[in-house]
Short mmCIF file of C-alpha atoms in Angstrom, two decimals:
data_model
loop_
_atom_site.label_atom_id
_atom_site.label_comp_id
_atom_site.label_asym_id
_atom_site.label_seq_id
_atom_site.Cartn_x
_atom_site.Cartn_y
_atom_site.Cartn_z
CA UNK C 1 -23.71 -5.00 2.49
CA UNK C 2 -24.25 -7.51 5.11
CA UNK C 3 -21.95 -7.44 7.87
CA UNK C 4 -20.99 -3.74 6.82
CA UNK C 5 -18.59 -2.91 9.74
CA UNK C 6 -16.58 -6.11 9.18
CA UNK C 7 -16.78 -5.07 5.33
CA UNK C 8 -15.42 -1.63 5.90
CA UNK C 9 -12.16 -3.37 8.17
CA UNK C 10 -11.47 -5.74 5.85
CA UNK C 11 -10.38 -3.19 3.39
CA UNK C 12 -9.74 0.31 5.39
CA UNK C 13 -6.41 -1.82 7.28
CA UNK C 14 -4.70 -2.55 3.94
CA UNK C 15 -5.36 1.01 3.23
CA UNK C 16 -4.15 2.67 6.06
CA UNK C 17 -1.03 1.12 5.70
CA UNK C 18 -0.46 1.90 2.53
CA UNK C 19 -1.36 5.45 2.64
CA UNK C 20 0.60 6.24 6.15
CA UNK C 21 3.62 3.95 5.39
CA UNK C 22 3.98 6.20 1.95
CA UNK C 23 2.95 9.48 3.69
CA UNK C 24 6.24 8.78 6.07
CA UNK C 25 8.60 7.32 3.67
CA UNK C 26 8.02 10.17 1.45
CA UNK C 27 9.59 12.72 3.85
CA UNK C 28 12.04 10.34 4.99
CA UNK C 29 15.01 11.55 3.35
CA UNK C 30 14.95 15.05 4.25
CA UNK C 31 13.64 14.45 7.57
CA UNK C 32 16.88 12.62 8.41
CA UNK C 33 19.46 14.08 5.75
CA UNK C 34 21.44 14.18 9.00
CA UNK C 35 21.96 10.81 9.15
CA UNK C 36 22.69 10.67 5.33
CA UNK C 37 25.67 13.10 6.14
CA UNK C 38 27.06 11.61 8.99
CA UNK C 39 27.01 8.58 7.94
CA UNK C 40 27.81 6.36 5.38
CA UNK C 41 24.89 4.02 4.86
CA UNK C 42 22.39 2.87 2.31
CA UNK C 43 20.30 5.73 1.52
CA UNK C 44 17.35 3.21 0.49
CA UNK C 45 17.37 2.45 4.04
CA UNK C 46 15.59 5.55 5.35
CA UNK C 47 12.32 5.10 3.06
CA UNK C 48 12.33 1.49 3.34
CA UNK C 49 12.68 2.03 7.14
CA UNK C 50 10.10 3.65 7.25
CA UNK C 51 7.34 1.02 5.21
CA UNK C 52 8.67 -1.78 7.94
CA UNK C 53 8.27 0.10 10.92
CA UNK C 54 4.57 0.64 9.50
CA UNK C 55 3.54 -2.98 8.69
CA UNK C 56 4.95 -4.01 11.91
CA UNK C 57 1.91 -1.51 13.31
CA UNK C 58 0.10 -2.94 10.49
CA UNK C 59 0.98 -7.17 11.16
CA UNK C 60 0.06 -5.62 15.01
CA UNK C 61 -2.89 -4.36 14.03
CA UNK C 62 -4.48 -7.83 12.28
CA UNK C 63 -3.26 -10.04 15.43
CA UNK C 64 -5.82 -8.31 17.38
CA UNK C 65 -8.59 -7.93 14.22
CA UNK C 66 -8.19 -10.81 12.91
CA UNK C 67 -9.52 -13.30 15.49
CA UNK C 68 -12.86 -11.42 15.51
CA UNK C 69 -13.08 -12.49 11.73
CA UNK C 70 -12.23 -15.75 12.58
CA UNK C 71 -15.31 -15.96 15.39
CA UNK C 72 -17.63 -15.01 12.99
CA UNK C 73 -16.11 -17.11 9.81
CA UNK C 74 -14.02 -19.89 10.80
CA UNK C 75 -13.07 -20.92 7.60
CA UNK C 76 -11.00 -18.24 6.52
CA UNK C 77 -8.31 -19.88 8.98
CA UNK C 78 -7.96 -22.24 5.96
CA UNK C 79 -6.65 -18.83 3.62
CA UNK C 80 -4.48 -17.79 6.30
CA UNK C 81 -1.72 -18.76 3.58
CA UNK C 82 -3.23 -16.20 0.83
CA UNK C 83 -3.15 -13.34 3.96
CA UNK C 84 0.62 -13.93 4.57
CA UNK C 85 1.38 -13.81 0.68
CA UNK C 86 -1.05 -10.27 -0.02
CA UNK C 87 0.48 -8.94 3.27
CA UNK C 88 3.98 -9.58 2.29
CA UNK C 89 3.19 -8.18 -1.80
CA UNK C 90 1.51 -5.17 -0.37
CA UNK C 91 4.93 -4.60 1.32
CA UNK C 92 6.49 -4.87 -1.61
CA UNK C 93 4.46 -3.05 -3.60
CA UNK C 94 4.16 0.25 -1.07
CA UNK C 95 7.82 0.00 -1.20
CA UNK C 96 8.94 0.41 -4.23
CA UNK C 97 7.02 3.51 -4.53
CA UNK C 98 8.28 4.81 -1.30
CA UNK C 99 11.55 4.64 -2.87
CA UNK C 100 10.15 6.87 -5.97
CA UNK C 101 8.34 9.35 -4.05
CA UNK C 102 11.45 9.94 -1.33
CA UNK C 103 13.27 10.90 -3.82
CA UNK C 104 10.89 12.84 -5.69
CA UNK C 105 10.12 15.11 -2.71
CA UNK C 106 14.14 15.62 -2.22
CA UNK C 107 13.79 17.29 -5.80
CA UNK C 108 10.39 18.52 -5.80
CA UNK C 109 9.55 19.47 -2.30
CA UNK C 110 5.51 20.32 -3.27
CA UNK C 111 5.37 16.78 -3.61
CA UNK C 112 4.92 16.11 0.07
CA UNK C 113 2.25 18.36 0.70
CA UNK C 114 0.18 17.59 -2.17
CA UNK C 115 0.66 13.94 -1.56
CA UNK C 116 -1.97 14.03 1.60
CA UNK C 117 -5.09 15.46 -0.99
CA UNK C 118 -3.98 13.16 -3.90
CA UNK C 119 -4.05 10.06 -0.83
CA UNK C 120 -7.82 11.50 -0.01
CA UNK C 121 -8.88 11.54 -3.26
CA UNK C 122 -7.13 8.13 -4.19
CA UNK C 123 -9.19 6.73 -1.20
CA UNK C 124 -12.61 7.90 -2.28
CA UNK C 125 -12.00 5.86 -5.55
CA UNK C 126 -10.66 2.70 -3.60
CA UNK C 127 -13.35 0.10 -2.64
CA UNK C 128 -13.05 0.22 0.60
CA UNK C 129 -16.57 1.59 2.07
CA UNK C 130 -18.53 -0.33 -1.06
CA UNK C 131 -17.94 -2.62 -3.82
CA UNK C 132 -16.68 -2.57 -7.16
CA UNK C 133 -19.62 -3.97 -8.46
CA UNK C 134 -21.69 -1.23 -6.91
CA UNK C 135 -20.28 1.22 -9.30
CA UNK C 136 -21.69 1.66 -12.62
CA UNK C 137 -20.21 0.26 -15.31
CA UNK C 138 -18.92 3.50 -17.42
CA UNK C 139 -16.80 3.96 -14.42
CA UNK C 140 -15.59 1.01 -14.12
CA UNK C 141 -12.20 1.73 -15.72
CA UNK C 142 -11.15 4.03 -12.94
CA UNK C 143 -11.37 1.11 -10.48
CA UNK C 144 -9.53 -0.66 -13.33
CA UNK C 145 -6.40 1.83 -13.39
CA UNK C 146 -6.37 2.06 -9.56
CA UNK C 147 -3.76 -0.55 -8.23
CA UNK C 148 -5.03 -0.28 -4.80
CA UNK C 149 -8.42 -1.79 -5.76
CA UNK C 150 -6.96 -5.13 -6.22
CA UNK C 151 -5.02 -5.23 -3.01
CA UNK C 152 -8.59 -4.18 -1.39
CA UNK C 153 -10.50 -6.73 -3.34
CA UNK C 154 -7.78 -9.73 -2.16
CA UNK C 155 -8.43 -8.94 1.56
CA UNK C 156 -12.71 -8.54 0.98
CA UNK C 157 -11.84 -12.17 -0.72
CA UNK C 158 -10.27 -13.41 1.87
CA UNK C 159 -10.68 -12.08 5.08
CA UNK C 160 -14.54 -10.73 4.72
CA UNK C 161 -15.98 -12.91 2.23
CA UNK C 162 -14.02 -16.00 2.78
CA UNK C 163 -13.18 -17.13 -0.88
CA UNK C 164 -10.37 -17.87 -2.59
CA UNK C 165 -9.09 -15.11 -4.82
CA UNK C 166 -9.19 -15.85 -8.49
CA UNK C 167 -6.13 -16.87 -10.04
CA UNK C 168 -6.05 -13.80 -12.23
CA UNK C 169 -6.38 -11.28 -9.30
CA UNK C 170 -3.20 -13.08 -7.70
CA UNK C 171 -1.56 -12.80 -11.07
CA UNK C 172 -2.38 -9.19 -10.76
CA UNK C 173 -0.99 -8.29 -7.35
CA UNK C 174 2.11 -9.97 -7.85
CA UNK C 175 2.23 -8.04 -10.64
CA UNK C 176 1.60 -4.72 -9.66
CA UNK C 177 3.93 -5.71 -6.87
CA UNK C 178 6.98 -6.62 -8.30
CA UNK C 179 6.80 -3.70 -11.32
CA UNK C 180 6.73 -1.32 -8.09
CA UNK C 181 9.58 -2.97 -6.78
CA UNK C 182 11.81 -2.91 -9.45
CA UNK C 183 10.83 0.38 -10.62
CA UNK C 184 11.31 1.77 -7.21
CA UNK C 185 14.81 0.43 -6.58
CA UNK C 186 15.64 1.56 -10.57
CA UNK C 187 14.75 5.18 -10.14
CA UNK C 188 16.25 5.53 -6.49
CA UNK C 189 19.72 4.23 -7.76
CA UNK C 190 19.46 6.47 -10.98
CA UNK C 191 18.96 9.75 -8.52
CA UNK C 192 20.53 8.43 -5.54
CA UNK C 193 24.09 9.84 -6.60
CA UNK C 194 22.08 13.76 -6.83
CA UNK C 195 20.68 13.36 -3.38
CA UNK C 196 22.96 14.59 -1.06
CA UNK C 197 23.59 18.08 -3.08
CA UNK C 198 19.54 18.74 -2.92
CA UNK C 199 18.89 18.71 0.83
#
């Protein structure tokens, strides 16, 4: 891959994010259930917390990165508008299953610790150090299944290879996106009421 270290940023930023902003939301409900006690507040707030205080690091991040891509490939200033709309769905998306996996590890506290290998694993079959067209076809529908891939692709689009995404990759991240959302807020509201007697 030409340009391999700008390649491998392009797509190991996203990830980070999404695997540290989960890794901290997940424990965020029993590492401050005395906050939950003491106060009265939305409990969705501790997770959710958590995600923001990690894109912010993440937004931080790209303002220093991302005017090296621009040196190199002016042209992606012109898809500046399809980085604010994959940043802001990636939010969404690691969100809503912040909000399932908080609660999960409230109720299943193995959760937690096993999330770290499942996050390694889940990396090694995210295209983040190759492309998905490096990988032959019979496995291709692993990289299918794996939401993460898409997000990935969407920054290599824009930020590495400077191209507009396809329409039906944006279809697909807004997808993905706003199913995690509204699952995520679903199954925190149908648990949220059993929360306090578990930690």
């Amino acid at each position: 891959i030409k340009n391999f270290p700008f390649f491998i940023l392009s797509g190991i930023f996203p990830w980070m994010f999404f695997s540290g902003a989960l890794s901290e939301a997940t424990f965020s409900i029993l590492n401050q259930q005395n906050i939950l006690r003491q106060f009265n507040l939305p409990r969705e707030t501790l997770p959710l917390s958590s995600v923001l205080a990690n894109f912010l690091n993440f937004l931080i991040g790209w303002i220093a990165i991302y005017p090296i891509f621009l040196f190199f490939n002016p042209k992606i200033i012109l898809l500046l508008p399809f980085f604010i709309i994959i940043s802001l769905l990636i939010l969404i998306f690691v969100s809503g299953l912040s909000l399932i996996l908080s609660v999960l590890n409230v109720f299943f506290r193995d959760i937690g610790q096993l999330l770290g290998v499942f996050l390694m694993l889940w990396f090694w079959i995210t295209p983040v150090f190759y492309t998905v067209d490096m990988v032959p076809q019979k496995f291709r529908w692993i990289y299918n299944l794996n939401p993460m891939t898409y997000f990935i692709v969407y920054y290599q689009d824009i930020i590495f290879k400077g191209h507009t995404p396809a329409l039906s990759l944006t279809v697909t991240v807004f997808f993905l996106a706003f199913i995690s959302l509204i699952s995520g807020f679903w199954f925190f509201s149908r648990f949220e009421s059993k929360l306090l007697k578990w930690i």
